[in-house]
mmCIF file of C-alpha atoms in Angstrom:
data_model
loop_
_atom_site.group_PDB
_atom_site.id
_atom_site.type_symbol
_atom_site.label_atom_id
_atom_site.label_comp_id
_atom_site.label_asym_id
_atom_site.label_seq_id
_atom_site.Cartn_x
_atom_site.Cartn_y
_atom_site.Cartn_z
ATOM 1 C CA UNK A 1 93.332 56.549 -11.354
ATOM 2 C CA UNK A 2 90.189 57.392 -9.998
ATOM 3 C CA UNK A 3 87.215 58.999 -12.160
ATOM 4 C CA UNK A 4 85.733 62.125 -11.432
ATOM 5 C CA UNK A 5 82.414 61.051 -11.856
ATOM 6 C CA UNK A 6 83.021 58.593 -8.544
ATOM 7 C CA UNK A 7 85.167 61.319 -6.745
ATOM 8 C CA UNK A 8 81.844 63.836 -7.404
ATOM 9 C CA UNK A 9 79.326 61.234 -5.841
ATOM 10 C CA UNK A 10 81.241 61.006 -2.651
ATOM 11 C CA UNK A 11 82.024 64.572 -2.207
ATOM 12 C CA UNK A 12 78.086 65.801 -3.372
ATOM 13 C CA UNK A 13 76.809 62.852 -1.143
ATOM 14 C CA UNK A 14 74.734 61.591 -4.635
ATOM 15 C CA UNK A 15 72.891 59.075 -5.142
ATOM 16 C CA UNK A 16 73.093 57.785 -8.315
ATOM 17 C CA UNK A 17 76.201 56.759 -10.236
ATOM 18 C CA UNK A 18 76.499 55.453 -13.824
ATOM 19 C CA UNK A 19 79.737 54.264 -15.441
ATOM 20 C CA UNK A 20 80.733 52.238 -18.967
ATOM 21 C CA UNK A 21 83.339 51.574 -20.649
ATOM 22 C CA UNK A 22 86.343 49.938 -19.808
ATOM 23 C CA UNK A 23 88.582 52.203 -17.981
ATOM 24 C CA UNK A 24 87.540 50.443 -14.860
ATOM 25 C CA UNK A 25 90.760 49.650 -13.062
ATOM 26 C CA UNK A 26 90.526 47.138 -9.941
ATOM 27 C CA UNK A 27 91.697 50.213 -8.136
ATOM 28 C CA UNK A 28 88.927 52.369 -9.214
ATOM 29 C CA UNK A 29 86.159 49.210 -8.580
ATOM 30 C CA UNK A 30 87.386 49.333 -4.505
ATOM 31 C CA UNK A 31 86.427 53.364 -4.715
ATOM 32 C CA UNK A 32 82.703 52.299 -5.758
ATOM 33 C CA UNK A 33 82.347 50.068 -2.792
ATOM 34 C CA UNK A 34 83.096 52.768 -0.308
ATOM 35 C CA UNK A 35 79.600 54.902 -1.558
ATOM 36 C CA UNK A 36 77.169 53.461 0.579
ATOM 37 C CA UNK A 37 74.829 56.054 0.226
ATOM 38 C CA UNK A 38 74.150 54.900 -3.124
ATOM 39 C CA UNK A 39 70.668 53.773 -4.381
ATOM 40 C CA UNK A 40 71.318 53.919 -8.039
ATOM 41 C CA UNK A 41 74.268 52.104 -9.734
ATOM 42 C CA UNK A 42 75.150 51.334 -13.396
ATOM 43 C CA UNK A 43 78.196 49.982 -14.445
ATOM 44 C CA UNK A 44 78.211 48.343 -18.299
ATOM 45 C CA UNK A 45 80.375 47.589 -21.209
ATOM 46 C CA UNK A 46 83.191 46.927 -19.168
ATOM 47 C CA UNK A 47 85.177 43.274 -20.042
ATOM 48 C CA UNK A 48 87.496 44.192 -16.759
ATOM 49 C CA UNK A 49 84.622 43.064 -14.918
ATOM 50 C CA UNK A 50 84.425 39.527 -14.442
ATOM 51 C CA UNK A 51 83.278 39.219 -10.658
ATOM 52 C CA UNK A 52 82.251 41.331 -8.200
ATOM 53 C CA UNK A 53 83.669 41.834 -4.061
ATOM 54 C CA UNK A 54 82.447 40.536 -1.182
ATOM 55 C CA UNK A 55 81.987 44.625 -0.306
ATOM 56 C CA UNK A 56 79.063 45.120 -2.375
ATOM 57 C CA UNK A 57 77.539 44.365 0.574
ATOM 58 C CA UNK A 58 78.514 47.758 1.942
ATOM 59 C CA UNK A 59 76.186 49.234 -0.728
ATOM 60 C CA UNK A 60 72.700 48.512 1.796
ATOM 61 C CA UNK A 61 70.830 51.350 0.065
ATOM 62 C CA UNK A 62 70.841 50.297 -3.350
ATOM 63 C CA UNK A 63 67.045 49.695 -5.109
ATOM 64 C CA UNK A 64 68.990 49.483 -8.242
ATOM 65 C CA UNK A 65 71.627 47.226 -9.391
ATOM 66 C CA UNK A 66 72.608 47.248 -13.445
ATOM 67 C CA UNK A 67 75.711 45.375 -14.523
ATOM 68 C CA UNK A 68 75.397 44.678 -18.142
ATOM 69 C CA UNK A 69 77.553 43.978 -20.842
ATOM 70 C CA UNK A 70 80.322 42.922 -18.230
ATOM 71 C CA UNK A 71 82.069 39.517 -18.418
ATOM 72 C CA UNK A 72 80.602 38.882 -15.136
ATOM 73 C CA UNK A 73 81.299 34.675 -14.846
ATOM 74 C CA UNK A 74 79.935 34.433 -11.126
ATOM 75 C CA UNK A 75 77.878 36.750 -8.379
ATOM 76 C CA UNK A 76 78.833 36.549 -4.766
ATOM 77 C CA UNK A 77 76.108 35.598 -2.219
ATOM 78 C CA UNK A 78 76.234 38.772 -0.602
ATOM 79 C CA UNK A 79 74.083 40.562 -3.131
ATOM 80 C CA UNK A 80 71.226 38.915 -1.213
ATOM 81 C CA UNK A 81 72.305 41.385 1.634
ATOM 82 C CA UNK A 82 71.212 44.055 -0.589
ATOM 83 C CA UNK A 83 67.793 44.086 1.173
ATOM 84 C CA UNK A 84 66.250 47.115 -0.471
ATOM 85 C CA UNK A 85 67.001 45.804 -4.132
ATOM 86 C CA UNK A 86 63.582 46.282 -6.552
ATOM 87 C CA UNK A 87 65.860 46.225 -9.436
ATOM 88 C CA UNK A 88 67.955 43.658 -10.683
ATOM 89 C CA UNK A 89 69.598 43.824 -14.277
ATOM 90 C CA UNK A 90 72.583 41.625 -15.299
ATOM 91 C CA UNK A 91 72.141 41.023 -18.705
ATOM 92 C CA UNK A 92 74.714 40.161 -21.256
ATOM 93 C CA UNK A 93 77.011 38.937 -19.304
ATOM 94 C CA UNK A 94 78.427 35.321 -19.484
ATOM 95 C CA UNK A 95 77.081 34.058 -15.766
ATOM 96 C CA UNK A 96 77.014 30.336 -15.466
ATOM 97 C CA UNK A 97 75.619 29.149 -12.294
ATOM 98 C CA UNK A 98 73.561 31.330 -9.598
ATOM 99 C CA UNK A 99 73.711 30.383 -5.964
ATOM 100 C CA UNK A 100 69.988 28.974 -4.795
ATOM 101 C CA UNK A 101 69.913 31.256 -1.740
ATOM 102 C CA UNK A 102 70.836 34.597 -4.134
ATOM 103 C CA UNK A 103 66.977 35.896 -3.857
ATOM 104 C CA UNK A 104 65.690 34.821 -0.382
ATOM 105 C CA UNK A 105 65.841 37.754 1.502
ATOM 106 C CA UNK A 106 65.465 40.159 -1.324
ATOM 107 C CA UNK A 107 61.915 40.888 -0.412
ATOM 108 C CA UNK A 108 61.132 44.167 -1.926
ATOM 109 C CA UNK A 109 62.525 43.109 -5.465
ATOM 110 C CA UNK A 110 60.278 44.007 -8.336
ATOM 111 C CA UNK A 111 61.840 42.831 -11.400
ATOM 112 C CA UNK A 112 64.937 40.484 -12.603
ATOM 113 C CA UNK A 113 67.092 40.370 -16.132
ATOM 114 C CA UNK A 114 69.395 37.526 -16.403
ATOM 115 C CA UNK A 115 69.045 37.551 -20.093
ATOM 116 C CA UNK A 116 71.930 36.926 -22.662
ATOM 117 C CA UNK A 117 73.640 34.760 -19.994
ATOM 118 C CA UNK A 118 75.111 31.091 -20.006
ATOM 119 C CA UNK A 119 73.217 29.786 -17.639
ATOM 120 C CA UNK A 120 72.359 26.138 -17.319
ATOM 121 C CA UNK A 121 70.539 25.927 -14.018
ATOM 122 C CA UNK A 122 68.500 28.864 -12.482
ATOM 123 C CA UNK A 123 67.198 28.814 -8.115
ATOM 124 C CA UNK A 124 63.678 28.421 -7.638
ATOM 125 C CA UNK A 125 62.286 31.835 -6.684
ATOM 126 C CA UNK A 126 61.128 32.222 -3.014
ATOM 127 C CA UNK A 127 58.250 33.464 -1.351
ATOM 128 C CA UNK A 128 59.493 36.292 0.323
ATOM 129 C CA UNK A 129 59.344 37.773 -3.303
ATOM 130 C CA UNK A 130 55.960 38.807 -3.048
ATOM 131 C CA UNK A 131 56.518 42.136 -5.352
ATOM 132 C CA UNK A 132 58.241 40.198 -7.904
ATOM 133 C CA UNK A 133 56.579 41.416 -11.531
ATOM 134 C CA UNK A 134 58.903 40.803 -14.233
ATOM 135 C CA UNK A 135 61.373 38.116 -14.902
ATOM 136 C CA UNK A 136 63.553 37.798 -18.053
ATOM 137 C CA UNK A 137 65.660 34.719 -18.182
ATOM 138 C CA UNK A 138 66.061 34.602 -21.827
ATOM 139 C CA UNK A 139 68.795 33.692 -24.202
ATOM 140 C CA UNK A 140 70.301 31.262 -22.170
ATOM 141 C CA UNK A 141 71.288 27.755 -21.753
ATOM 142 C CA UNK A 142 68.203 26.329 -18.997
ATOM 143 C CA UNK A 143 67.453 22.517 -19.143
ATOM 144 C CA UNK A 144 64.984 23.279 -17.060
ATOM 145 C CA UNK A 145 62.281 25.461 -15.459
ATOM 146 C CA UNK A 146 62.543 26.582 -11.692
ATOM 147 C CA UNK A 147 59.531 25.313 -9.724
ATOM 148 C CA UNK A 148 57.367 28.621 -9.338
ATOM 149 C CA UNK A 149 55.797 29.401 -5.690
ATOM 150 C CA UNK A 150 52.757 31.789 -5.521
ATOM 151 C CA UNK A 151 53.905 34.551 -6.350
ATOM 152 C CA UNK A 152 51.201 37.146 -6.879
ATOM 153 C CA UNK A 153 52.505 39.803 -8.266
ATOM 154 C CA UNK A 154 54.437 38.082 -10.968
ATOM 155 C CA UNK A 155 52.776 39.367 -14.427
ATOM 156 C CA UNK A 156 55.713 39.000 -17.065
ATOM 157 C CA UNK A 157 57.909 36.013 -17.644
ATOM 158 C CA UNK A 158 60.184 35.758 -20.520
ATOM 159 C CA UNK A 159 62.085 32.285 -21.065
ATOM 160 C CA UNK A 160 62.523 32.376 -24.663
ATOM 161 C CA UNK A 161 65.287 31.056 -26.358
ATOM 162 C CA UNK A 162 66.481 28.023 -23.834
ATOM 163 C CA UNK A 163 66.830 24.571 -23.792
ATOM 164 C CA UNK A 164 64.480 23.023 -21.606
ATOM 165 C CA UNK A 165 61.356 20.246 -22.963
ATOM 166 C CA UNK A 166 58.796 21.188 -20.461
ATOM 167 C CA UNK A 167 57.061 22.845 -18.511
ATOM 168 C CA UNK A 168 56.681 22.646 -14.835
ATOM 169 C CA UNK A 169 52.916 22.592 -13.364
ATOM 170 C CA UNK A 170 54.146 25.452 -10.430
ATOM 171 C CA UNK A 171 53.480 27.447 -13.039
ATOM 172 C CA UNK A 172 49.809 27.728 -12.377
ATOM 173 C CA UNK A 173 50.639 29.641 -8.980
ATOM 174 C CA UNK A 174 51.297 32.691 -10.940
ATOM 175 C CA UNK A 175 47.875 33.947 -10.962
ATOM 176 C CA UNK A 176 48.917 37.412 -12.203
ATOM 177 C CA UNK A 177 50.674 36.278 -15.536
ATOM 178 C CA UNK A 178 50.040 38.500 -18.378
ATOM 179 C CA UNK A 179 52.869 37.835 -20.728
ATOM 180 C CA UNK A 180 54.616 34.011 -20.802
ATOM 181 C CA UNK A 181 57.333 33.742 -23.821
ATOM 182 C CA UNK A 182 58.908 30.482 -23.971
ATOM 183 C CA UNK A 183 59.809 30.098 -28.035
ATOM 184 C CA UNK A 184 62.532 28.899 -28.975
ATOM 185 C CA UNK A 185 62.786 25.776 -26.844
ATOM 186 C CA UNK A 186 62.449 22.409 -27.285
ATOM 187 C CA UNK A 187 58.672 21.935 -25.962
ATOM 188 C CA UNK A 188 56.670 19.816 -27.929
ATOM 189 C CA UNK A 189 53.570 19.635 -26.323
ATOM 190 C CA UNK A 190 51.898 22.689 -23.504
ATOM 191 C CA UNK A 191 50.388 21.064 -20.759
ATOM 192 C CA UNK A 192 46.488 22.098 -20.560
ATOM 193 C CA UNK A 193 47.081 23.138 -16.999
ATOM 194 C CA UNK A 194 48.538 26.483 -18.665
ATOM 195 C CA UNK A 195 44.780 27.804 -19.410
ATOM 196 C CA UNK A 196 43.747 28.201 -15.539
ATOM 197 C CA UNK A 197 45.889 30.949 -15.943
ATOM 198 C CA UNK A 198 43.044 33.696 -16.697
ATOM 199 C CA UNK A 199 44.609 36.951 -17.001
ATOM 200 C CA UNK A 200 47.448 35.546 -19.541
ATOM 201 C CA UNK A 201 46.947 37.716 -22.653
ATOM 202 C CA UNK A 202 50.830 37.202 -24.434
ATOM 203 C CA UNK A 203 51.814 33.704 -24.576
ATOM 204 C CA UNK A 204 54.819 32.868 -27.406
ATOM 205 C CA UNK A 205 55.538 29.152 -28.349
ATOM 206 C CA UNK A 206 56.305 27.516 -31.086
ATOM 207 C CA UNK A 207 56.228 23.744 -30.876
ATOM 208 C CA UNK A 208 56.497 20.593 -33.681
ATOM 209 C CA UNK A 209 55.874 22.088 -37.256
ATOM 210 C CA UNK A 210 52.016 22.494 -37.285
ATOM 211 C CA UNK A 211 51.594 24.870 -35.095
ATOM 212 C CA UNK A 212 52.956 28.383 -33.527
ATOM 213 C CA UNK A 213 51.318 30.929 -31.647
ATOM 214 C CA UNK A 214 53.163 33.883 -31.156
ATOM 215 C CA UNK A 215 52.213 37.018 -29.476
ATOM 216 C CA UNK A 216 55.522 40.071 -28.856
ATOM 217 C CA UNK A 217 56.063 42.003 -25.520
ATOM 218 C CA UNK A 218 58.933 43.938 -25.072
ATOM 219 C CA UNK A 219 60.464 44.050 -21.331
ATOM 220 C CA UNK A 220 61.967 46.742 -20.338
#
């Protein structure tokens, strides 16, 4: 069985193609990797989907990649061949570990949703990702922070609802950050270090039972 809606991208040459529901058949998942003219893709809601081929390497075009609501348990490396990736979604999903080298030559990605995951660990970003803006790691299972490099661009970080006790002083390299959510953890003191950040205007913590301060940003 293949859908229509798959069989009308490849005849029409599109380039966009969004899918849910979970009719996706193993068969039908080897169709998708054939479109590489694709820039857009969506696939959600699907509990078939519990890893992903090698071939989505074949998919070079794509600046947007949103998988959520799979039961996605692993990513191959060869999403970091997806060079012209800006958009990265893969929330709600049940992801466990993330290879360290996933984002290193994904230069021109803008924004990243690993939300509503299980992960424990997360790779230090690099920087090659200069346009990096928004990150949403939230929901998940982190003992830790990733060391932050300079990334300039970087304005909105959400790593609320985690398990991690500190914070790690790379964060001060993100001169951009606007919005910093990290309630919800186990932090119970913010190093002062976190004021040099000048532009911050939504910062959410909640630490020891004297004090909160809690400001709400929605990511998109």
């Amino acid at each position: 069985m293949v859908w229509p809606e798959v069989e009308q991208v490849a005849r029409n040459h599109r380039y966009e193609l969004i899918l849910s529901g979970d009719k996706l058949t193993k068969h039908f998942q080897q169709r998708i990797w054939t479109l590489s003219q694709l820039n857009f893709l969506e696939i959600s809601q699907c509990s078939l989907i519990e890893q992903l081929p090698e071939d989505i390497s074949k998919l070079t075009h794509l600046s947007t990649l949103t998988l959520t609501s799979n039961h996605l348990t692993s990513l191959p490396i060869q999403i970091n061949l997806l060079v012209n990736i800006k958009h990265l979604n893969l929330a709600h999903n049940q992801l466990k570990t993330i290879d360290n080298n996933l984002f290193t030559n994904l230069t021109h990605l803008e924004t990243i949703n690993f939300s509503n995951n299980l992960l424990e660990q997360f790779p230090s970003l690099s920087s090659t990702n200069q346009k990096l803006a928004i990150v949403n790691l939230s929901h998940n299972q982190l003992q830790s922070i990733p060391d932050f490099p300079t990334l300039e661009n970087l304005s909105q970080v959400d790593l609320s609802a985690n398990q991690f006790q500190s914070i790690p002083p790379s964060i001060v390299n993100l001169h951009s950050l606007k919005v910093f959510l990290i309630e919800s953890n186990q932090i119970k003191e913010i190093d002062p270090t976190i004021s040099q950040l000048q532009k911050l205007k939504g910062f959410s913590f909640f630490f020891c039972f004297f004090f909160s301060s809690r400001f709400f940003f929605e990511f998109e």
